[in-house]
mmCIF file of C-alpha atoms in Angstrom:
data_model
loop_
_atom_site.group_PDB
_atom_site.id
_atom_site.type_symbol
_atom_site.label_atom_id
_atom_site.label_comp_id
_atom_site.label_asym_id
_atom_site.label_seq_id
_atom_site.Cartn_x
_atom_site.Cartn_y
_atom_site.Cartn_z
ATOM 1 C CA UNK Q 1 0.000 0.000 0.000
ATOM 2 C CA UNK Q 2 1.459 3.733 -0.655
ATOM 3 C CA UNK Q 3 2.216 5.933 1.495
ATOM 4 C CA UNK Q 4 1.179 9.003 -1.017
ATOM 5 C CA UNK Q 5 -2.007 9.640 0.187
ATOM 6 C CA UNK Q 6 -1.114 10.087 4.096
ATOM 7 C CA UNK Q 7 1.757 11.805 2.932
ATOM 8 C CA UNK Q 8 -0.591 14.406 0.977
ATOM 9 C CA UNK Q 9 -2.971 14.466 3.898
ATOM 10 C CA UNK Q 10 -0.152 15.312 6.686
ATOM 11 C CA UNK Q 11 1.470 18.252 3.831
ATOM 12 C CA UNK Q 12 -1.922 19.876 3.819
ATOM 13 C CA UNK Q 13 -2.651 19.774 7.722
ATOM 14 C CA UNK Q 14 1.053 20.786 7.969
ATOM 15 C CA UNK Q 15 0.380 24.020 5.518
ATOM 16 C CA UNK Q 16 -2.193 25.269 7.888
ATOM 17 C CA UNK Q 17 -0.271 28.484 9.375
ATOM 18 C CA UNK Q 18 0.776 27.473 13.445
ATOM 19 C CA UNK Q 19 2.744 28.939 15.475
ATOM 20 C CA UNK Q 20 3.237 26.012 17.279
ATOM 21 C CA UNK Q 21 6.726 24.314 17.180
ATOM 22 C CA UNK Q 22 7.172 21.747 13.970
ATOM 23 C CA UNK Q 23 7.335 18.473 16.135
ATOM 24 C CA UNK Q 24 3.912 19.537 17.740
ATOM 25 C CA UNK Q 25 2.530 20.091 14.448
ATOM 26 C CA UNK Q 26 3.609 16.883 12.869
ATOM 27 C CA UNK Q 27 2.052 15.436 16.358
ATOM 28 C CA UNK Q 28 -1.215 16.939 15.647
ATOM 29 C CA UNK Q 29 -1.328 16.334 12.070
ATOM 30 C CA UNK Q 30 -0.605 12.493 12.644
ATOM 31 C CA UNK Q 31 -3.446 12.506 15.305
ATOM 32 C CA UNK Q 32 -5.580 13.680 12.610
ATOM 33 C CA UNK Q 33 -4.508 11.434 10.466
ATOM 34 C CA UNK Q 34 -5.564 8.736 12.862
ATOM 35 C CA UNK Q 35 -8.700 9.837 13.955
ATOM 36 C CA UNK Q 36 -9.712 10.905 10.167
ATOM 37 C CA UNK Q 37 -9.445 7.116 9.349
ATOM 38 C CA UNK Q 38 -6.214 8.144 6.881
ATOM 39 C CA UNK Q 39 -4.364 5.516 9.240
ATOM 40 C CA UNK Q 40 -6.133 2.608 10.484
ATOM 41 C CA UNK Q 41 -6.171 0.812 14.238
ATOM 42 C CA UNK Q 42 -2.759 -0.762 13.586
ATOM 43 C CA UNK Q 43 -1.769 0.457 10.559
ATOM 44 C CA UNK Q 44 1.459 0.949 9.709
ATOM 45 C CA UNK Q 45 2.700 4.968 8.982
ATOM 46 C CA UNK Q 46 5.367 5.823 7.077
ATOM 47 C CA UNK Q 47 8.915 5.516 8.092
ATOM 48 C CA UNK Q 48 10.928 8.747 9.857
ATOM 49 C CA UNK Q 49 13.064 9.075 6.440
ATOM 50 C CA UNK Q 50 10.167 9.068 4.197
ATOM 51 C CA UNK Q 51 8.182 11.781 6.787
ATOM 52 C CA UNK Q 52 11.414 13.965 6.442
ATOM 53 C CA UNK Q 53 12.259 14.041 2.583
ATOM 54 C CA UNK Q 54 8.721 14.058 1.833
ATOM 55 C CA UNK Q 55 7.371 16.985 4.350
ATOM 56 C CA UNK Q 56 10.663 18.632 4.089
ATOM 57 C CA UNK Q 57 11.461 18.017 7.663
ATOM 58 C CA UNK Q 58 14.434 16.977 9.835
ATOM 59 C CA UNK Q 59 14.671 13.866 10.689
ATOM 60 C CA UNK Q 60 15.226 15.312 14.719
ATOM 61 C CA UNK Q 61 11.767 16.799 14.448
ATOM 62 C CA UNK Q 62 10.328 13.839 12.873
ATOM 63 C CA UNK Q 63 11.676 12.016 15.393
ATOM 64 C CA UNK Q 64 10.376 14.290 18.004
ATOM 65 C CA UNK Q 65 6.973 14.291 16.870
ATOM 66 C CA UNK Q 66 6.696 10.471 16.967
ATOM 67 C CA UNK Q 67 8.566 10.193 20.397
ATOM 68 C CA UNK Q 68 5.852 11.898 21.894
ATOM 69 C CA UNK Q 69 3.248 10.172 20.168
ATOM 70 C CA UNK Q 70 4.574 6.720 21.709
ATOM 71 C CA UNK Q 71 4.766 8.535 25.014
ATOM 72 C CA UNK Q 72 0.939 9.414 24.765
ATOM 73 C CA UNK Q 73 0.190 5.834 23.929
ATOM 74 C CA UNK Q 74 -1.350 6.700 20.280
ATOM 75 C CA UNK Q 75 1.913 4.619 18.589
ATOM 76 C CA UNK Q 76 3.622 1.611 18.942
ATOM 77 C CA UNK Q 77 6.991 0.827 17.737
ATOM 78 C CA UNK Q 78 7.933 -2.504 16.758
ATOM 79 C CA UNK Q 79 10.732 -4.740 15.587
ATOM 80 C CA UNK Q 80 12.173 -3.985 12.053
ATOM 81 C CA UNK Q 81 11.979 -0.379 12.379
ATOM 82 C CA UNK Q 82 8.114 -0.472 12.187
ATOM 83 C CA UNK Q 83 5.779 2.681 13.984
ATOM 84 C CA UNK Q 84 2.157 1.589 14.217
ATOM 85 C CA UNK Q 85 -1.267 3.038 15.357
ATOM 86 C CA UNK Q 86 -1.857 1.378 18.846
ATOM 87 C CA UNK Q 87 -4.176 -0.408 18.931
ATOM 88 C CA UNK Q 88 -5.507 0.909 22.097
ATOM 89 C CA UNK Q 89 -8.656 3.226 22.846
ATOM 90 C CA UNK Q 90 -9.095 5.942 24.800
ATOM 91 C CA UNK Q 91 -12.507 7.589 27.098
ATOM 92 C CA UNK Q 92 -12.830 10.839 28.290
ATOM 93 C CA UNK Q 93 -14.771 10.280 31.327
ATOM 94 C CA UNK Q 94 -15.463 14.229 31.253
ATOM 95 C CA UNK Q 95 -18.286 13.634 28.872
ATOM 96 C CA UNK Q 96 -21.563 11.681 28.939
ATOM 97 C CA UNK Q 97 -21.437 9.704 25.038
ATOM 98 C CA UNK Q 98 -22.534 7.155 23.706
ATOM 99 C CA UNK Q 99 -20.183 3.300 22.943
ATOM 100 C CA UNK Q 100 -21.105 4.736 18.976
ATOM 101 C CA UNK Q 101 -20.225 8.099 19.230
ATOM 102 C CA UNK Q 102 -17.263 7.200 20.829
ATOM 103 C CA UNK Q 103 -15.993 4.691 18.267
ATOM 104 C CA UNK Q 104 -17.001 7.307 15.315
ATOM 105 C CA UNK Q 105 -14.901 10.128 17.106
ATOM 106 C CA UNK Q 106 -12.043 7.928 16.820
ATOM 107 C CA UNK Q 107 -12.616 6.940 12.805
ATOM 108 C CA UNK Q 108 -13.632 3.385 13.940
ATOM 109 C CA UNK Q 109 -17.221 1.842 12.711
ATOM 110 C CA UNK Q 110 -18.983 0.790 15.642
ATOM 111 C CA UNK Q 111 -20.986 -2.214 16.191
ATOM 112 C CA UNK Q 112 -22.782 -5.098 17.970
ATOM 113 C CA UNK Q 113 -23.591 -8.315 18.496
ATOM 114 C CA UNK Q 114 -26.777 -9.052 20.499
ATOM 115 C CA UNK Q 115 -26.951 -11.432 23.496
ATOM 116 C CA UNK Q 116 -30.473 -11.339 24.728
ATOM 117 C CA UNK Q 117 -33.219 -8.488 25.119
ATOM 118 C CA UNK Q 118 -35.933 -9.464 27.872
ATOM 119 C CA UNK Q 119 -38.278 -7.991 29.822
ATOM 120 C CA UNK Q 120 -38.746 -8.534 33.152
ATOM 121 C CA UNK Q 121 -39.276 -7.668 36.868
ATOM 122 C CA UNK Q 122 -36.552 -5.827 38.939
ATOM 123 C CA UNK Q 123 -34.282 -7.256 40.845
ATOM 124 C CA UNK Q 124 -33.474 -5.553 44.301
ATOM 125 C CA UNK Q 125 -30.241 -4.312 43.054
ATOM 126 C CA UNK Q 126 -32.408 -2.971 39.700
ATOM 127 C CA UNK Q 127 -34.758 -1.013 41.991
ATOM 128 C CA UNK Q 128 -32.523 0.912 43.987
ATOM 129 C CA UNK Q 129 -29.942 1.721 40.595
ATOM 130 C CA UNK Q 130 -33.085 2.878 38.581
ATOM 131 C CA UNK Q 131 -35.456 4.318 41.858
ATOM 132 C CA UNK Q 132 -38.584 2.256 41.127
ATOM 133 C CA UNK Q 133 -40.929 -0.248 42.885
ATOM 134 C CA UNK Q 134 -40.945 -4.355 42.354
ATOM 135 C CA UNK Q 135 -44.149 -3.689 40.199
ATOM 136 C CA UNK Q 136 -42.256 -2.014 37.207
ATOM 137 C CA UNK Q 137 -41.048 -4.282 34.379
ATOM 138 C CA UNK Q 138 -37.431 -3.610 33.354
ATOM 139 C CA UNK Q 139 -35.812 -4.355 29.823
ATOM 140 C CA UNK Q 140 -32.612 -5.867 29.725
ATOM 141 C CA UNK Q 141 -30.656 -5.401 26.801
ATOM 142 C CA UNK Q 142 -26.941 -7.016 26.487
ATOM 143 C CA UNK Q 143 -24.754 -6.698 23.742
ATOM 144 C CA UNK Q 144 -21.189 -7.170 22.754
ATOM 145 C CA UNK Q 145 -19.797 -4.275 21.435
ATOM 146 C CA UNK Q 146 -17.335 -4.159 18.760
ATOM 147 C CA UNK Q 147 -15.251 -1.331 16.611
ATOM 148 C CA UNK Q 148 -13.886 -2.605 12.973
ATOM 149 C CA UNK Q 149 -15.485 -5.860 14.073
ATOM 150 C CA UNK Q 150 -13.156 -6.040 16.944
ATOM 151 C CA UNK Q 151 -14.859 -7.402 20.167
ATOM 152 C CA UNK Q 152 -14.148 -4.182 22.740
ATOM 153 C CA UNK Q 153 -16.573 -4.421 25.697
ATOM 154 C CA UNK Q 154 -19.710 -6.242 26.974
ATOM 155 C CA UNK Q 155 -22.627 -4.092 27.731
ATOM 156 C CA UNK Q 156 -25.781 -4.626 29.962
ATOM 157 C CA UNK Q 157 -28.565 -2.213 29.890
ATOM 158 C CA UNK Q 158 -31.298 -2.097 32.047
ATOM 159 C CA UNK Q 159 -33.932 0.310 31.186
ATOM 160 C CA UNK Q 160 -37.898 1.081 33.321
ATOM 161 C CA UNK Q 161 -39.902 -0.383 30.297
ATOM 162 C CA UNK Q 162 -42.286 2.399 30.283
ATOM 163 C CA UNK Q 163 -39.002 4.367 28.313
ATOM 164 C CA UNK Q 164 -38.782 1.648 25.513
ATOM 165 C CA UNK Q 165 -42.337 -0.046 24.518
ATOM 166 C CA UNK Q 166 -40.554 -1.931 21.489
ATOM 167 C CA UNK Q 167 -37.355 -3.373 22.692
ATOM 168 C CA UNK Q 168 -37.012 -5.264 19.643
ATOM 169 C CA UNK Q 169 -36.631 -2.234 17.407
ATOM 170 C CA UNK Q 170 -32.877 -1.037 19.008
ATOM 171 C CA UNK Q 171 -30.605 -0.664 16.016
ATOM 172 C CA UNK Q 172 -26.897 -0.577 17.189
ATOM 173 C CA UNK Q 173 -27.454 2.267 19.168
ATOM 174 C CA UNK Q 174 -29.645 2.171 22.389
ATOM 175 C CA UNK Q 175 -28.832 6.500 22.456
ATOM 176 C CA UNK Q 176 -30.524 6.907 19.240
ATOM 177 C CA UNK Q 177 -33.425 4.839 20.153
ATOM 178 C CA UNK Q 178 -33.608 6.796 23.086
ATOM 179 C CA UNK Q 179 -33.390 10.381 21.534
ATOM 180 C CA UNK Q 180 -36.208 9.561 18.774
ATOM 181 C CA UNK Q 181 -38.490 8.435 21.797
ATOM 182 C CA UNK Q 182 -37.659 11.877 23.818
ATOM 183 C CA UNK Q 183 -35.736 9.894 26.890
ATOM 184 C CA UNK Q 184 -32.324 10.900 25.480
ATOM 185 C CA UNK Q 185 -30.094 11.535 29.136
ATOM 186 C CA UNK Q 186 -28.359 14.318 29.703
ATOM 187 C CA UNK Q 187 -26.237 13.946 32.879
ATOM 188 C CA UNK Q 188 -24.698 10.329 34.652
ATOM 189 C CA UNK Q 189 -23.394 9.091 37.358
ATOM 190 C CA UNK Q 190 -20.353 6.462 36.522
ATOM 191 C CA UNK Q 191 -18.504 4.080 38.983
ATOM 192 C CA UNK Q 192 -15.217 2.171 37.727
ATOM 193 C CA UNK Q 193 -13.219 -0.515 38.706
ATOM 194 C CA UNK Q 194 -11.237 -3.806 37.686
ATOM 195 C CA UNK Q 195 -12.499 -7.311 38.065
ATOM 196 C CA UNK Q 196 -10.588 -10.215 36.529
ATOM 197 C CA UNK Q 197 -13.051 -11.782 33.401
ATOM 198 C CA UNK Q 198 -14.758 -15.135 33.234
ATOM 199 C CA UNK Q 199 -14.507 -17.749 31.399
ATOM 200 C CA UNK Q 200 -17.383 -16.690 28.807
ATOM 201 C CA UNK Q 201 -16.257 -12.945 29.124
ATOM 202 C CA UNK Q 202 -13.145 -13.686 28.268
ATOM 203 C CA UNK Q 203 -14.315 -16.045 25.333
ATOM 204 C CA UNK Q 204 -16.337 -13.118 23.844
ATOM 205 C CA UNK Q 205 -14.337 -10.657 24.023
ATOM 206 C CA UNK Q 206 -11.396 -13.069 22.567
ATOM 207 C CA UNK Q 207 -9.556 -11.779 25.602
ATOM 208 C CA UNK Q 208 -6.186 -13.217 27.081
ATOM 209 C CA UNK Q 209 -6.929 -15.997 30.080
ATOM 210 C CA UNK Q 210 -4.659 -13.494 32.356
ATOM 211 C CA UNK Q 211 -7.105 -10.358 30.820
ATOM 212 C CA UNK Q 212 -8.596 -8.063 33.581
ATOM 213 C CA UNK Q 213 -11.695 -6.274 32.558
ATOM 214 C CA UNK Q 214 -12.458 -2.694 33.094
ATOM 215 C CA UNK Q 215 -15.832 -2.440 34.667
ATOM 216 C CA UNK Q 216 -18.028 1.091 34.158
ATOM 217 C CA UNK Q 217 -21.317 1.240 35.831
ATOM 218 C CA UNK Q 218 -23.345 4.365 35.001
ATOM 219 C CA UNK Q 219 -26.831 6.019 35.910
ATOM 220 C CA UNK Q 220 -28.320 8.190 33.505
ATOM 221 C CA UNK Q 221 -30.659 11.100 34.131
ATOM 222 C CA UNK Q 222 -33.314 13.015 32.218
ATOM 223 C CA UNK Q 223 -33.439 16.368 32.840
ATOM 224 C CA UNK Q 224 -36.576 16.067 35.131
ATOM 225 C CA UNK Q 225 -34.358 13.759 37.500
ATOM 226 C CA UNK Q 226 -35.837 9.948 36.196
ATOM 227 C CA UNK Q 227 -33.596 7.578 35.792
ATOM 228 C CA UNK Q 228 -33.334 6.255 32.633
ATOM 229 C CA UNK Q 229 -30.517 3.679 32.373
ATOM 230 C CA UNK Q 230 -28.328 2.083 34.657
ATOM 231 C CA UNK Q 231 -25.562 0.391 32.592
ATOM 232 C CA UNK Q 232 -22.487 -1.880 33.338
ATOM 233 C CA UNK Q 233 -20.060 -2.260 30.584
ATOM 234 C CA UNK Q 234 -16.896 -4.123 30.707
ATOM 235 C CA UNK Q 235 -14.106 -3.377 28.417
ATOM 236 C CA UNK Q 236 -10.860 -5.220 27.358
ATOM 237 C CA UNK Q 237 -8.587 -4.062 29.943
ATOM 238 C CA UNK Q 238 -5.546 -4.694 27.487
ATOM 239 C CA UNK Q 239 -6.851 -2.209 25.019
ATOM 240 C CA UNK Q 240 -9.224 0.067 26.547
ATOM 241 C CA UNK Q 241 -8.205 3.123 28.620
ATOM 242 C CA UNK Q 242 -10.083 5.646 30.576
ATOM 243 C CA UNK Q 243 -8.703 9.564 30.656
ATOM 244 C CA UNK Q 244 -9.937 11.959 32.949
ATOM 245 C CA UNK Q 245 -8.380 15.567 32.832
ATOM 246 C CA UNK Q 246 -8.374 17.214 35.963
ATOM 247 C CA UNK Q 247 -7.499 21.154 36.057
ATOM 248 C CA UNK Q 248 -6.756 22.968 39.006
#
């Protein structure tokens, strides 16, 4: 495969005027690159010498740029003189999206496989995570969740029924289900922690046997104050990371 049309991609971004030194601009040109979907999940990008005589760059800059890029975890460098995408996926936990709109943001086509859908009565720990009485029915919707048909996290929803009369008509998105039927959240709680996988988790998610899983619970609020959705999603520890920014 050519390099020539990440090459013309990374000139362009690079012609943009920036004050910004040229190691941080080849940085954030290669990020766009990435996120863009010019370079794939584990794609390979073109080598330091080919960066420098093609963007008329030295090869200390080039170097520079992709140094820091390893150091954020966005590339990997392998044996043979190799620099690849990671393969690894980041989550602000500063914003309340959606599994989809996550994946999209990062040039990646999300997707899913369905487990079940039921509905059913709460179960104690249902009731108090959602705020209703025994005498509500619940949907349960779980679904592996995948991005470029790569298995990334199990998800279990459990919705108050009255919010989704026709379970059976969830696309790949539960959000945009949720926003045609005016129950769209817009504020969560989230609770995270590690658990070592099971047996079928791990099978799933074609996981590692050693694999820990990263487990996110969230409650999600309409703007009245229901609850909506109480969630518990767990991700491939080995290529799933949280980010949380924290200013002071």
């Amino acid at each position: 495969m050519t390099d020539r049309p990440i090459l013309d991609f990374l000139a362009n971004e690079l012609a943009a005027a920036s004050r910004e030194p040229l190691y941080r601009q080849l940085e954030n040109s290669l990020k766009q690159a990435i996120t863009s979907a010019q370079i794939k999940r584990g794609g390979v990008i073109p080598s330091e010498r080919v960066l420098s005589q093609e963007l008329g760059l030295s090869r200390v800059t080039v170097r520079k740029a992709i140094d820091g890029l390893v150091s954020d975890g966005v590339l990997d460098r392998r044996h043979g003189a190799k620099t690849i995408v990671s393969s690894r996926l980041e989550k602000s936990l500063a914003t309340m999206t959606s599994f989809s709109e996550d994946m999209r943001s990062r040039g990646l086509e999300p997707g899913c496989t369905w487990i079940s859908r039921e509905i059913s009565r709460p179960s104690p720990a249902e009731m108090m995570a959602l705020g209703i009485s025994g005498s509500e029915k619940v949907v349960r919707l779980r679904r592996l969740r995948t991005a470029d048909g790569q298995p990334i996290a199990i998800e279990m929803a459990t919705l108050p029924a009255r919010f989704v009369p026709e379970p059976q008509a969830i696309g790949d998105s539960l959000y945009e289900y949720l926003e045609a039927a005016g129950a769209l959240p817009v504020r969560a709680l989230q609770r995270m922690q590690a658990k070592p996988g099971t047996d079928e988790e791990r099978r799933l998610l074609a996981a590692p046997d050693d694999a820990s899983l990263l487990i996110m619970e969230r409650r999600c609020f309409l703007a009245d104050g229901q609850i909506v959705e109480f969630t518990q999603t767990k991700y491939r520890g080995d290529v799933y990371d949280f980010v949380i920014e924290l200013m002071r």
